[in-house]
């Protein structure tokens, strides 16, 4: 019986951890549903130019993902490299040039919207718009992030 005491203590400790875990729903995992890119995202006021540019990028991703009927997450992952963007287009049967045009157009729309709302200064808007029009889509998020880091605000 003495030899069984450590076993019973160990089982008791395991039960003390596992039972509350299961009682609190730890045995069921359901991933959060992917948000619909066509539904408006709650936007907070940007604090500085960096956050404004981040908001422009998010707005553009939302619009393009909605237009293409894909998730925002899939689109952002496709923007990580040229190869990823090409694979994304191939898997979805989207023409590569049409995809790149959609991304560029979405960014330009988001910049114009930010200018209309007064969130992006008129002095900076042409720089951001030019980046949206000329930078390859797989570099656009990185470019906008770096642009936001270098500009005052």
PDB file of C-alpha atoms in Angstrom:
ATOM      1  CA  UNK A   1       0.000   0.000   0.000  1.00  0.00           C
ATOM      2  CA  UNK A   2       2.866   2.400   0.777  1.00  0.00           C
ATOM      3  CA  UNK A   3       4.181   1.975  -2.746  1.00  0.00           C
ATOM      4  CA  UNK A   4       0.802   3.039  -4.163  1.00  0.00           C
ATOM      5  CA  UNK A   5       0.673   6.360  -2.268  1.00  0.00           C
ATOM      6  CA  UNK A   6       2.960   8.236  -4.750  1.00  0.00           C
ATOM      7  CA  UNK A   7       0.846   6.905  -7.608  1.00  0.00           C
ATOM      8  CA  UNK A   8      -2.382   8.139  -5.959  1.00  0.00           C
ATOM      9  CA  UNK A   9      -0.793  11.527  -5.244  1.00  0.00           C
ATOM     10  CA  UNK A  10       0.323  11.844  -8.874  1.00  0.00           C
ATOM     11  CA  UNK A  11      -3.138  10.857 -10.121  1.00  0.00           C
ATOM     12  CA  UNK A  12      -4.707  13.392  -7.764  1.00  0.00           C
ATOM     13  CA  UNK A  13      -2.434  16.165  -9.051  1.00  0.00           C
ATOM     14  CA  UNK A  14      -3.181  15.262 -12.653  1.00  0.00           C
ATOM     15  CA  UNK A  15      -6.911  15.275 -11.900  1.00  0.00           C
ATOM     16  CA  UNK A  16      -6.565  18.667 -10.180  1.00  0.00           C
ATOM     17  CA  UNK A  17      -5.198  20.099 -13.439  1.00  0.00           C
ATOM     18  CA  UNK A  18      -7.146  18.161 -16.053  1.00  0.00           C
ATOM     19  CA  UNK A  19     -10.658  18.265 -14.562  1.00  0.00           C
ATOM     20  CA  UNK A  20     -10.901  22.082 -14.300  1.00  0.00           C
ATOM     21  CA  UNK A  21      -9.350  22.362 -17.774  1.00  0.00           C
ATOM     22  CA  UNK A  22     -12.058  20.122 -19.219  1.00  0.00           C
ATOM     23  CA  UNK A  23     -14.788  21.783 -17.151  1.00  0.00           C
ATOM     24  CA  UNK A  24     -13.818  25.172 -18.573  1.00  0.00           C
ATOM     25  CA  UNK A  25     -14.052  23.941 -22.162  1.00  0.00           C
ATOM     26  CA  UNK A  26     -10.400  23.150 -22.721  1.00  0.00           C
ATOM     27  CA  UNK A  27     -11.272  19.935 -24.493  1.00  0.00           C
ATOM     28  CA  UNK A  28     -13.066  21.796 -27.286  1.00  0.00           C
ATOM     29  CA  UNK A  29     -11.159  24.024 -29.646  1.00  0.00           C
ATOM     30  CA  UNK A  30     -12.916  26.067 -32.261  1.00  0.00           C
ATOM     31  CA  UNK A  31     -10.842  28.540 -34.249  1.00  0.00           C
ATOM     32  CA  UNK A  32     -12.186  32.045 -34.553  1.00  0.00           C
ATOM     33  CA  UNK A  33     -14.154  32.458 -37.767  1.00  0.00           C
ATOM     34  CA  UNK A  34     -12.471  34.350 -40.577  1.00  0.00           C
ATOM     35  CA  UNK A  35     -13.912  37.837 -40.851  1.00  0.00           C
ATOM     36  CA  UNK A  36     -15.833  38.825 -43.956  1.00  0.00           C
ATOM     37  CA  UNK A  37     -13.667  41.397 -45.802  1.00  0.00           C
ATOM     38  CA  UNK A  38     -16.805  42.991 -47.257  1.00  0.00           C
ATOM     39  CA  UNK A  39     -18.054  43.999 -43.809  1.00  0.00           C
ATOM     40  CA  UNK A  40     -16.822  47.326 -42.529  1.00  0.00           C
ATOM     41  CA  UNK A  41     -13.973  47.081 -40.056  1.00  0.00           C
ATOM     42  CA  UNK A  42     -14.082  49.167 -36.887  1.00  0.00           C
ATOM     43  CA  UNK A  43     -11.593  51.932 -37.454  1.00  0.00           C
ATOM     44  CA  UNK A  44      -9.919  53.874 -34.713  1.00  0.00           C
ATOM     45  CA  UNK A  45      -8.401  57.291 -35.145  1.00  0.00           C
ATOM     46  CA  UNK A  46      -4.813  56.961 -36.256  1.00  0.00           C
ATOM     47  CA  UNK A  47      -2.141  58.340 -33.989  1.00  0.00           C
ATOM     48  CA  UNK A  48       0.455  59.639 -36.403  1.00  0.00           C
ATOM     49  CA  UNK A  49       1.306  59.051 -40.002  1.00  0.00           C
ATOM     50  CA  UNK A  50       2.558  55.501 -39.475  1.00  0.00           C
ATOM     51  CA  UNK A  51      -0.825  54.381 -38.161  1.00  0.00           C
ATOM     52  CA  UNK A  52      -2.587  56.289 -40.945  1.00  0.00           C
ATOM     53  CA  UNK A  53      -0.586  54.407 -43.567  1.00  0.00           C
ATOM     54  CA  UNK A  54      -1.272  51.139 -41.754  1.00  0.00           C
ATOM     55  CA  UNK A  55      -4.976  51.978 -41.911  1.00  0.00           C
ATOM     56  CA  UNK A  56      -4.695  52.658 -45.639  1.00  0.00           C
ATOM     57  CA  UNK A  57      -3.061  49.265 -46.164  1.00  0.00           C
ATOM     58  CA  UNK A  58      -5.775  47.518 -44.120  1.00  0.00           C
ATOM     59  CA  UNK A  59      -8.541  49.322 -45.983  1.00  0.00           C
ATOM     60  CA  UNK A  60      -6.970  48.372 -49.309  1.00  0.00           C
ATOM     61  CA  UNK A  61      -6.607  44.716 -48.288  1.00  0.00           C
ATOM     62  CA  UNK A  62     -10.252  44.663 -47.167  1.00  0.00           C
ATOM     63  CA  UNK A  63     -11.460  46.138 -50.461  1.00  0.00           C
ATOM     64  CA  UNK A  64      -9.358  43.906 -52.696  1.00  0.00           C
ATOM     65  CA  UNK A  65     -10.194  40.761 -50.691  1.00  0.00           C
ATOM     66  CA  UNK A  66     -13.901  41.600 -50.946  1.00  0.00           C
ATOM     67  CA  UNK A  67     -13.604  42.256 -54.685  1.00  0.00           C
ATOM     68  CA  UNK A  68     -11.776  38.944 -55.233  1.00  0.00           C
ATOM     69  CA  UNK A  69     -14.025  37.030 -52.799  1.00  0.00           C
ATOM     70  CA  UNK A  70     -11.080  35.786 -50.706  1.00  0.00           C
ATOM     71  CA  UNK A  71     -10.165  36.240 -47.067  1.00  0.00           C
ATOM     72  CA  UNK A  72      -8.014  39.145 -45.955  1.00  0.00           C
ATOM     73  CA  UNK A  73      -5.645  36.682 -44.352  1.00  0.00           C
ATOM     74  CA  UNK A  74      -5.122  34.760 -47.598  1.00  0.00           C
ATOM     75  CA  UNK A  75      -4.486  37.976 -49.493  1.00  0.00           C
ATOM     76  CA  UNK A  76      -1.972  39.275 -46.947  1.00  0.00           C
ATOM     77  CA  UNK A  77      -0.127  35.944 -47.052  1.00  0.00           C
ATOM     78  CA  UNK A  78      -0.037  36.205 -50.845  1.00  0.00           C
ATOM     79  CA  UNK A  79       1.612  39.622 -50.575  1.00  0.00           C
ATOM     80  CA  UNK A  80       4.673  38.261 -48.749  1.00  0.00           C
ATOM     81  CA  UNK A  81       6.606  37.447 -51.932  1.00  0.00           C
ATOM     82  CA  UNK A  82       6.351  37.354 -55.696  1.00  0.00           C
ATOM     83  CA  UNK A  83       6.187  33.555 -55.616  1.00  0.00           C
ATOM     84  CA  UNK A  84       3.380  33.608 -53.050  1.00  0.00           C
ATOM     85  CA  UNK A  85       1.396  36.099 -55.147  1.00  0.00           C
ATOM     86  CA  UNK A  86       1.878  34.000 -58.279  1.00  0.00           C
ATOM     87  CA  UNK A  87       0.774  30.847 -56.423  1.00  0.00           C
ATOM     88  CA  UNK A  88      -2.258  32.709 -55.039  1.00  0.00           C
ATOM     89  CA  UNK A  89      -3.295  33.795 -58.549  1.00  0.00           C
ATOM     90  CA  UNK A  90      -2.746  30.312 -59.979  1.00  0.00           C
ATOM     91  CA  UNK A  91      -4.695  28.543 -57.192  1.00  0.00           C
ATOM     92  CA  UNK A  92      -7.677  30.846 -57.642  1.00  0.00           C
ATOM     93  CA  UNK A  93      -7.595  31.027 -61.425  1.00  0.00           C
ATOM     94  CA  UNK A  94      -6.968  34.768 -61.397  1.00  0.00           C
ATOM     95  CA  UNK A  95      -4.906  36.415 -64.123  1.00  0.00           C
ATOM     96  CA  UNK A  96      -1.636  37.660 -62.588  1.00  0.00           C
ATOM     97  CA  UNK A  97      -1.861  41.090 -64.241  1.00  0.00           C
ATOM     98  CA  UNK A  98      -5.503  41.498 -63.219  1.00  0.00           C
ATOM     99  CA  UNK A  99      -4.584  40.619 -59.627  1.00  0.00           C
ATOM    100  CA  UNK A 100      -1.755  43.142 -59.550  1.00  0.00           C
ATOM    101  CA  UNK A 101      -4.042  45.798 -61.061  1.00  0.00           C
ATOM    102  CA  UNK A 102      -6.742  45.051 -58.465  1.00  0.00           C
ATOM    103  CA  UNK A 103      -4.229  45.464 -55.639  1.00  0.00           C
ATOM    104  CA  UNK A 104      -2.849  48.707 -57.066  1.00  0.00           C
ATOM    105  CA  UNK A 105      -6.358  50.084 -57.684  1.00  0.00           C
ATOM    106  CA  UNK A 106      -7.424  49.104 -54.160  1.00  0.00           C
ATOM    107  CA  UNK A 107      -4.477  50.933 -52.657  1.00  0.00           C
ATOM    108  CA  UNK A 108      -5.119  54.048 -54.722  1.00  0.00           C
ATOM    109  CA  UNK A 109      -8.802  54.005 -53.644  1.00  0.00           C
ATOM    110  CA  UNK A 110      -7.747  53.670 -49.995  1.00  0.00           C
ATOM    111  CA  UNK A 111      -5.300  56.585 -50.347  1.00  0.00           C
ATOM    112  CA  UNK A 112      -7.974  58.748 -51.983  1.00  0.00           C
ATOM    113  CA  UNK A 113     -10.419  57.867 -49.233  1.00  0.00           C
ATOM    114  CA  UNK A 114      -7.875  58.797 -46.550  1.00  0.00           C
ATOM    115  CA  UNK A 115      -7.279  62.144 -48.280  1.00  0.00           C
ATOM    116  CA  UNK A 116     -11.040  62.812 -48.476  1.00  0.00           C
ATOM    117  CA  UNK A 117     -11.384  62.045 -44.767  1.00  0.00           C
ATOM    118  CA  UNK A 118      -8.490  64.361 -43.954  1.00  0.00           C
ATOM    119  CA  UNK A 119      -6.487  61.499 -42.458  1.00  0.00           C
ATOM    120  CA  UNK A 120      -3.615  61.792 -44.921  1.00  0.00           C
ATOM    121  CA  UNK A 121      -1.980  65.189 -45.442  1.00  0.00           C
ATOM    122  CA  UNK A 122      -2.129  66.542 -48.983  1.00  0.00           C
ATOM    123  CA  UNK A 123       1.657  66.878 -48.990  1.00  0.00           C
ATOM    124  CA  UNK A 124       2.173  63.152 -48.285  1.00  0.00           C
ATOM    125  CA  UNK A 125      -0.693  61.765 -50.376  1.00  0.00           C
ATOM    126  CA  UNK A 126       1.157  61.941 -53.740  1.00  0.00           C
ATOM    127  CA  UNK A 127       4.078  59.935 -52.289  1.00  0.00           C
ATOM    128  CA  UNK A 128       1.793  57.224 -50.943  1.00  0.00           C
ATOM    129  CA  UNK A 129      -0.287  57.174 -54.142  1.00  0.00           C
ATOM    130  CA  UNK A 130       2.886  56.892 -56.240  1.00  0.00           C
ATOM    131  CA  UNK A 131       4.050  53.950 -54.121  1.00  0.00           C
ATOM    132  CA  UNK A 132       0.649  52.296 -54.558  1.00  0.00           C
ATOM    133  CA  UNK A 133       0.830  52.719 -58.324  1.00  0.00           C
ATOM    134  CA  UNK A 134       4.432  51.724 -58.938  1.00  0.00           C
ATOM    135  CA  UNK A 135       5.659  49.292 -56.268  1.00  0.00           C
ATOM    136  CA  UNK A 136       5.152  45.587 -57.039  1.00  0.00           C
ATOM    137  CA  UNK A 137       2.248  44.214 -54.971  1.00  0.00           C
ATOM    138  CA  UNK A 138       4.401  41.730 -53.082  1.00  0.00           C
ATOM    139  CA  UNK A 139       6.496  44.647 -51.776  1.00  0.00           C
ATOM    140  CA  UNK A 140       3.679  47.096 -51.122  1.00  0.00           C
ATOM    141  CA  UNK A 141       3.018  46.333 -47.446  1.00  0.00           C
ATOM    142  CA  UNK A 142       6.706  46.547 -46.590  1.00  0.00           C
ATOM    143  CA  UNK A 143       7.061  49.745 -48.642  1.00  0.00           C
ATOM    144  CA  UNK A 144       4.101  51.432 -46.972  1.00  0.00           C
ATOM    145  CA  UNK A 145       5.408  50.422 -43.551  1.00  0.00           C
ATOM    146  CA  UNK A 146       8.849  51.878 -44.313  1.00  0.00           C
ATOM    147  CA  UNK A 147       7.325  55.017 -45.804  1.00  0.00           C
ATOM    148  CA  UNK A 148       5.340  55.517 -42.615  1.00  0.00           C
ATOM    149  CA  UNK A 149       8.510  55.126 -40.541  1.00  0.00           C
ATOM    150  CA  UNK A 150      10.402  57.776 -42.509  1.00  0.00           C
ATOM    151  CA  UNK A 151       7.726  60.444 -42.780  1.00  0.00           C
ATOM    152  CA  UNK A 152       7.139  62.867 -39.905  1.00  0.00           C
ATOM    153  CA  UNK A 153       3.981  62.676 -37.913  1.00  0.00           C
TER     154      UNK A 153
END
